[in-house]
Short mmCIF file of N, CA and C in Angstrom, two decimals:
data_model
loop_
_atom_site.label_atom_id
_atom_site.label_comp_id
_atom_site.label_asym_id
_atom_site.label_seq_id
_atom_site.Cartn_x
_atom_site.Cartn_y
_atom_site.Cartn_z
N UNK G 26 18.37 -8.62 -5.62
CA UNK G 26 18.36 -7.25 -5.17
C UNK G 26 16.94 -6.88 -4.71
N UNK G 27 16.86 -6.23 -3.58
CA UNK G 27 15.58 -5.80 -3.05
C UNK G 27 15.28 -4.39 -3.52
N UNK G 28 14.03 -4.16 -3.87
CA UNK G 28 13.62 -2.82 -4.29
C UNK G 28 13.59 -1.90 -3.08
N UNK G 29 14.07 -0.69 -3.28
CA UNK G 29 13.98 0.28 -2.19
C UNK G 29 12.70 1.09 -2.34
N UNK G 30 12.27 1.64 -1.24
CA UNK G 30 11.06 2.47 -1.24
C UNK G 30 11.51 3.89 -0.92
N UNK G 31 11.14 4.82 -1.78
CA UNK G 31 11.51 6.22 -1.58
C UNK G 31 10.90 6.76 -0.30
N UNK G 32 11.63 7.63 0.36
CA UNK G 32 11.14 8.32 1.54
C UNK G 32 10.19 9.44 1.10
N UNK G 33 9.27 9.83 1.98
CA UNK G 33 8.36 10.91 1.60
C UNK G 33 9.11 12.25 1.50
N UNK G 34 8.64 13.07 0.57
CA UNK G 34 9.19 14.41 0.44
C UNK G 34 8.19 15.44 0.96
N UNK G 35 7.00 14.96 1.33
CA UNK G 35 5.92 15.84 1.79
C UNK G 35 5.55 15.52 3.23
N UNK G 36 4.95 16.47 3.89
CA UNK G 36 4.42 16.27 5.24
C UNK G 36 3.16 15.41 5.14
N UNK G 37 2.93 14.55 6.13
CA UNK G 37 1.77 13.64 6.05
C UNK G 37 0.43 14.34 6.15
N UNK G 38 0.40 15.65 6.38
CA UNK G 38 -0.87 16.37 6.41
C UNK G 38 -1.15 17.12 5.11
N UNK G 39 -0.35 16.87 4.07
CA UNK G 39 -0.58 17.53 2.79
C UNK G 39 -1.48 16.68 1.90
N UNK G 40 -2.10 17.33 0.94
CA UNK G 40 -3.05 16.66 0.05
C UNK G 40 -2.41 15.52 -0.76
N UNK G 41 -1.17 15.69 -1.18
CA UNK G 41 -0.55 14.72 -2.08
C UNK G 41 0.26 13.64 -1.38
N UNK G 42 0.25 13.62 -0.05
CA UNK G 42 1.05 12.65 0.70
C UNK G 42 0.64 11.21 0.35
N UNK G 43 -0.66 10.93 0.33
CA UNK G 43 -1.14 9.59 0.02
C UNK G 43 -0.77 9.17 -1.40
N UNK G 44 -0.90 10.09 -2.35
CA UNK G 44 -0.53 9.79 -3.73
C UNK G 44 0.97 9.49 -3.84
N UNK G 45 1.77 10.27 -3.12
CA UNK G 45 3.22 10.04 -3.14
C UNK G 45 3.55 8.68 -2.51
N UNK G 46 2.85 8.33 -1.45
CA UNK G 46 3.06 7.03 -0.81
C UNK G 46 2.71 5.89 -1.77
N UNK G 47 1.59 6.00 -2.46
CA UNK G 47 1.19 4.98 -3.42
C UNK G 47 2.23 4.84 -4.52
N UNK G 48 2.73 5.98 -5.02
CA UNK G 48 3.76 5.97 -6.06
C UNK G 48 5.03 5.27 -5.57
N UNK G 49 5.39 5.50 -4.31
CA UNK G 49 6.59 4.89 -3.74
C UNK G 49 6.44 3.39 -3.55
N UNK G 50 5.24 2.95 -3.18
CA UNK G 50 5.01 1.53 -2.89
C UNK G 50 4.70 0.69 -4.13
N UNK G 51 4.22 1.33 -5.20
CA UNK G 51 3.75 0.60 -6.37
C UNK G 51 4.75 -0.39 -6.95
N UNK G 52 6.02 -0.02 -7.14
CA UNK G 52 6.96 -1.02 -7.69
C UNK G 52 7.13 -2.25 -6.78
N UNK G 53 7.11 -2.03 -5.48
CA UNK G 53 7.26 -3.16 -4.55
C UNK G 53 6.03 -4.06 -4.60
N UNK G 54 4.85 -3.46 -4.70
CA UNK G 54 3.61 -4.25 -4.79
C UNK G 54 3.60 -5.05 -6.09
N UNK G 55 3.99 -4.39 -7.20
CA UNK G 55 4.04 -5.10 -8.48
C UNK G 55 5.05 -6.26 -8.41
N UNK G 56 6.18 -6.01 -7.78
CA UNK G 56 7.18 -7.06 -7.62
C UNK G 56 6.67 -8.22 -6.79
N UNK G 57 5.92 -7.91 -5.73
CA UNK G 57 5.35 -8.95 -4.88
C UNK G 57 4.34 -9.80 -5.67
N UNK G 58 3.51 -9.14 -6.46
CA UNK G 58 2.54 -9.88 -7.28
C UNK G 58 3.27 -10.76 -8.30
N UNK G 59 4.32 -10.24 -8.89
CA UNK G 59 5.10 -11.04 -9.85
C UNK G 59 5.76 -12.25 -9.18
N UNK G 60 6.27 -12.06 -7.96
CA UNK G 60 6.86 -13.18 -7.22
C UNK G 60 5.81 -14.23 -6.89
N UNK G 61 4.62 -13.77 -6.51
CA UNK G 61 3.53 -14.72 -6.21
C UNK G 61 3.15 -15.49 -7.47
N UNK G 62 3.07 -14.79 -8.58
CA UNK G 62 2.73 -15.45 -9.84
C UNK G 62 3.81 -16.46 -10.24
N UNK G 63 5.06 -16.11 -10.03
CA UNK G 63 6.16 -17.04 -10.34
C UNK G 63 6.10 -18.29 -9.46
N UNK G 64 5.54 -18.13 -8.27
CA UNK G 64 5.41 -19.27 -7.35
C UNK G 64 4.17 -20.11 -7.68
N UNK G 65 3.37 -19.65 -8.65
CA UNK G 65 2.21 -20.43 -9.07
C UNK G 65 0.87 -19.84 -8.69
N UNK G 66 0.86 -18.70 -8.02
CA UNK G 66 -0.40 -18.08 -7.62
C UNK G 66 -0.98 -17.29 -8.78
N UNK G 67 -2.31 -17.25 -8.84
CA UNK G 67 -3.02 -16.44 -9.83
C UNK G 67 -2.81 -14.97 -9.50
N UNK G 68 -2.50 -14.16 -10.51
CA UNK G 68 -2.21 -12.73 -10.32
C UNK G 68 -3.34 -11.98 -9.64
N UNK G 69 -4.57 -12.23 -10.07
CA UNK G 69 -5.72 -11.55 -9.47
C UNK G 69 -5.90 -11.96 -8.01
N UNK G 70 -5.74 -13.25 -7.73
CA UNK G 70 -5.87 -13.71 -6.35
C UNK G 70 -4.77 -13.14 -5.46
N UNK G 71 -3.58 -13.01 -6.00
CA UNK G 71 -2.48 -12.41 -5.23
C UNK G 71 -2.80 -10.95 -4.90
N UNK G 72 -3.32 -10.21 -5.87
CA UNK G 72 -3.68 -8.81 -5.63
C UNK G 72 -4.80 -8.72 -4.59
N UNK G 73 -5.78 -9.59 -4.68
CA UNK G 73 -6.87 -9.60 -3.69
C UNK G 73 -6.35 -9.94 -2.30
N UNK G 74 -5.39 -10.85 -2.23
CA UNK G 74 -4.80 -11.20 -0.93
C UNK G 74 -4.07 -10.00 -0.32
N UNK G 75 -3.38 -9.24 -1.14
CA UNK G 75 -2.69 -8.04 -0.65
C UNK G 75 -3.70 -7.03 -0.12
N UNK G 76 -4.79 -6.84 -0.84
CA UNK G 76 -5.84 -5.92 -0.39
C UNK G 76 -6.42 -6.40 0.94
N UNK G 77 -6.71 -7.69 1.06
CA UNK G 77 -7.29 -8.23 2.29
C UNK G 77 -6.33 -8.06 3.46
N UNK G 78 -5.05 -8.35 3.24
CA UNK G 78 -4.06 -8.20 4.31
C UNK G 78 -3.90 -6.74 4.71
N UNK G 79 -3.89 -5.85 3.73
CA UNK G 79 -3.78 -4.42 4.04
C UNK G 79 -5.00 -3.94 4.83
N UNK G 80 -6.17 -4.43 4.47
CA UNK G 80 -7.39 -4.07 5.18
C UNK G 80 -7.35 -4.55 6.63
N UNK G 81 -6.90 -5.77 6.83
CA UNK G 81 -6.76 -6.30 8.19
C UNK G 81 -5.75 -5.48 8.99
N UNK G 82 -4.66 -5.11 8.36
CA UNK G 82 -3.64 -4.31 9.03
C UNK G 82 -4.20 -2.95 9.45
N UNK G 83 -4.94 -2.32 8.56
CA UNK G 83 -5.54 -1.03 8.87
C UNK G 83 -6.56 -1.15 9.99
N UNK G 84 -7.37 -2.20 9.97
CA UNK G 84 -8.34 -2.45 11.03
C UNK G 84 -7.63 -2.61 12.37
N UNK G 85 -6.54 -3.37 12.38
CA UNK G 85 -5.77 -3.56 13.61
C UNK G 85 -5.20 -2.23 14.11
N UNK G 86 -4.67 -1.41 13.20
CA UNK G 86 -4.13 -0.11 13.60
C UNK G 86 -5.20 0.77 14.23
N UNK G 87 -6.35 0.82 13.59
CA UNK G 87 -7.43 1.68 14.09
C UNK G 87 -8.01 1.16 15.40
N UNK G 88 -8.13 -0.15 15.55
CA UNK G 88 -8.70 -0.71 16.78
C UNK G 88 -7.71 -0.62 17.94
N UNK G 89 -6.42 -0.46 17.63
CA UNK G 89 -5.42 -0.32 18.68
C UNK G 89 -5.31 1.13 19.16
N UNK G 90 -6.23 1.96 18.70
CA UNK G 90 -6.24 3.35 19.13
C UNK G 90 -5.30 4.23 18.35
N UNK G 91 -4.93 3.78 17.17
CA UNK G 91 -4.06 4.60 16.32
C UNK G 91 -4.79 5.85 15.87
N UNK G 92 -4.06 6.75 15.27
CA UNK G 92 -4.69 7.99 14.81
C UNK G 92 -5.71 7.70 13.70
N UNK G 93 -6.65 8.58 13.56
CA UNK G 93 -7.63 8.45 12.48
C UNK G 93 -6.89 8.61 11.16
N UNK G 94 -6.61 7.49 10.52
CA UNK G 94 -5.78 7.51 9.31
C UNK G 94 -6.54 7.90 8.07
N UNK G 95 -7.84 7.70 8.10
CA UNK G 95 -8.61 7.95 6.89
C UNK G 95 -9.33 9.29 6.97
N UNK G 96 -9.21 10.05 5.92
CA UNK G 96 -10.01 11.23 5.74
C UNK G 96 -10.30 11.35 4.26
N UNK G 97 -11.03 12.33 3.85
CA UNK G 97 -11.43 12.45 2.46
C UNK G 97 -10.23 12.58 1.53
N UNK G 98 -9.15 13.22 1.97
CA UNK G 98 -7.98 13.38 1.10
C UNK G 98 -7.34 12.04 0.78
N UNK G 99 -7.30 11.11 1.74
CA UNK G 99 -6.62 9.84 1.49
C UNK G 99 -7.49 8.88 0.70
N UNK G 100 -8.77 9.21 0.51
CA UNK G 100 -9.65 8.32 -0.24
C UNK G 100 -9.69 8.67 -1.73
N UNK G 101 -9.09 9.77 -2.11
CA UNK G 101 -9.15 10.17 -3.53
C UNK G 101 -7.98 9.61 -4.31
#
């Protein structure tokens, strides 16, 4: 069974949108780390790989002329 990700209940310009997104994604990220660990990967290295891939994805989005995704609200 695949984990579902809840849809947002807030507008993306609200203060709590990022927190709600993190809450929605957290079970899937934990599941991915557990799957990596079951395959023999170190848990910390799997988490670092996810961070690196997410960073690359964000860099690609921003360099492709995407909207300014980062502001002070999303960093808290």
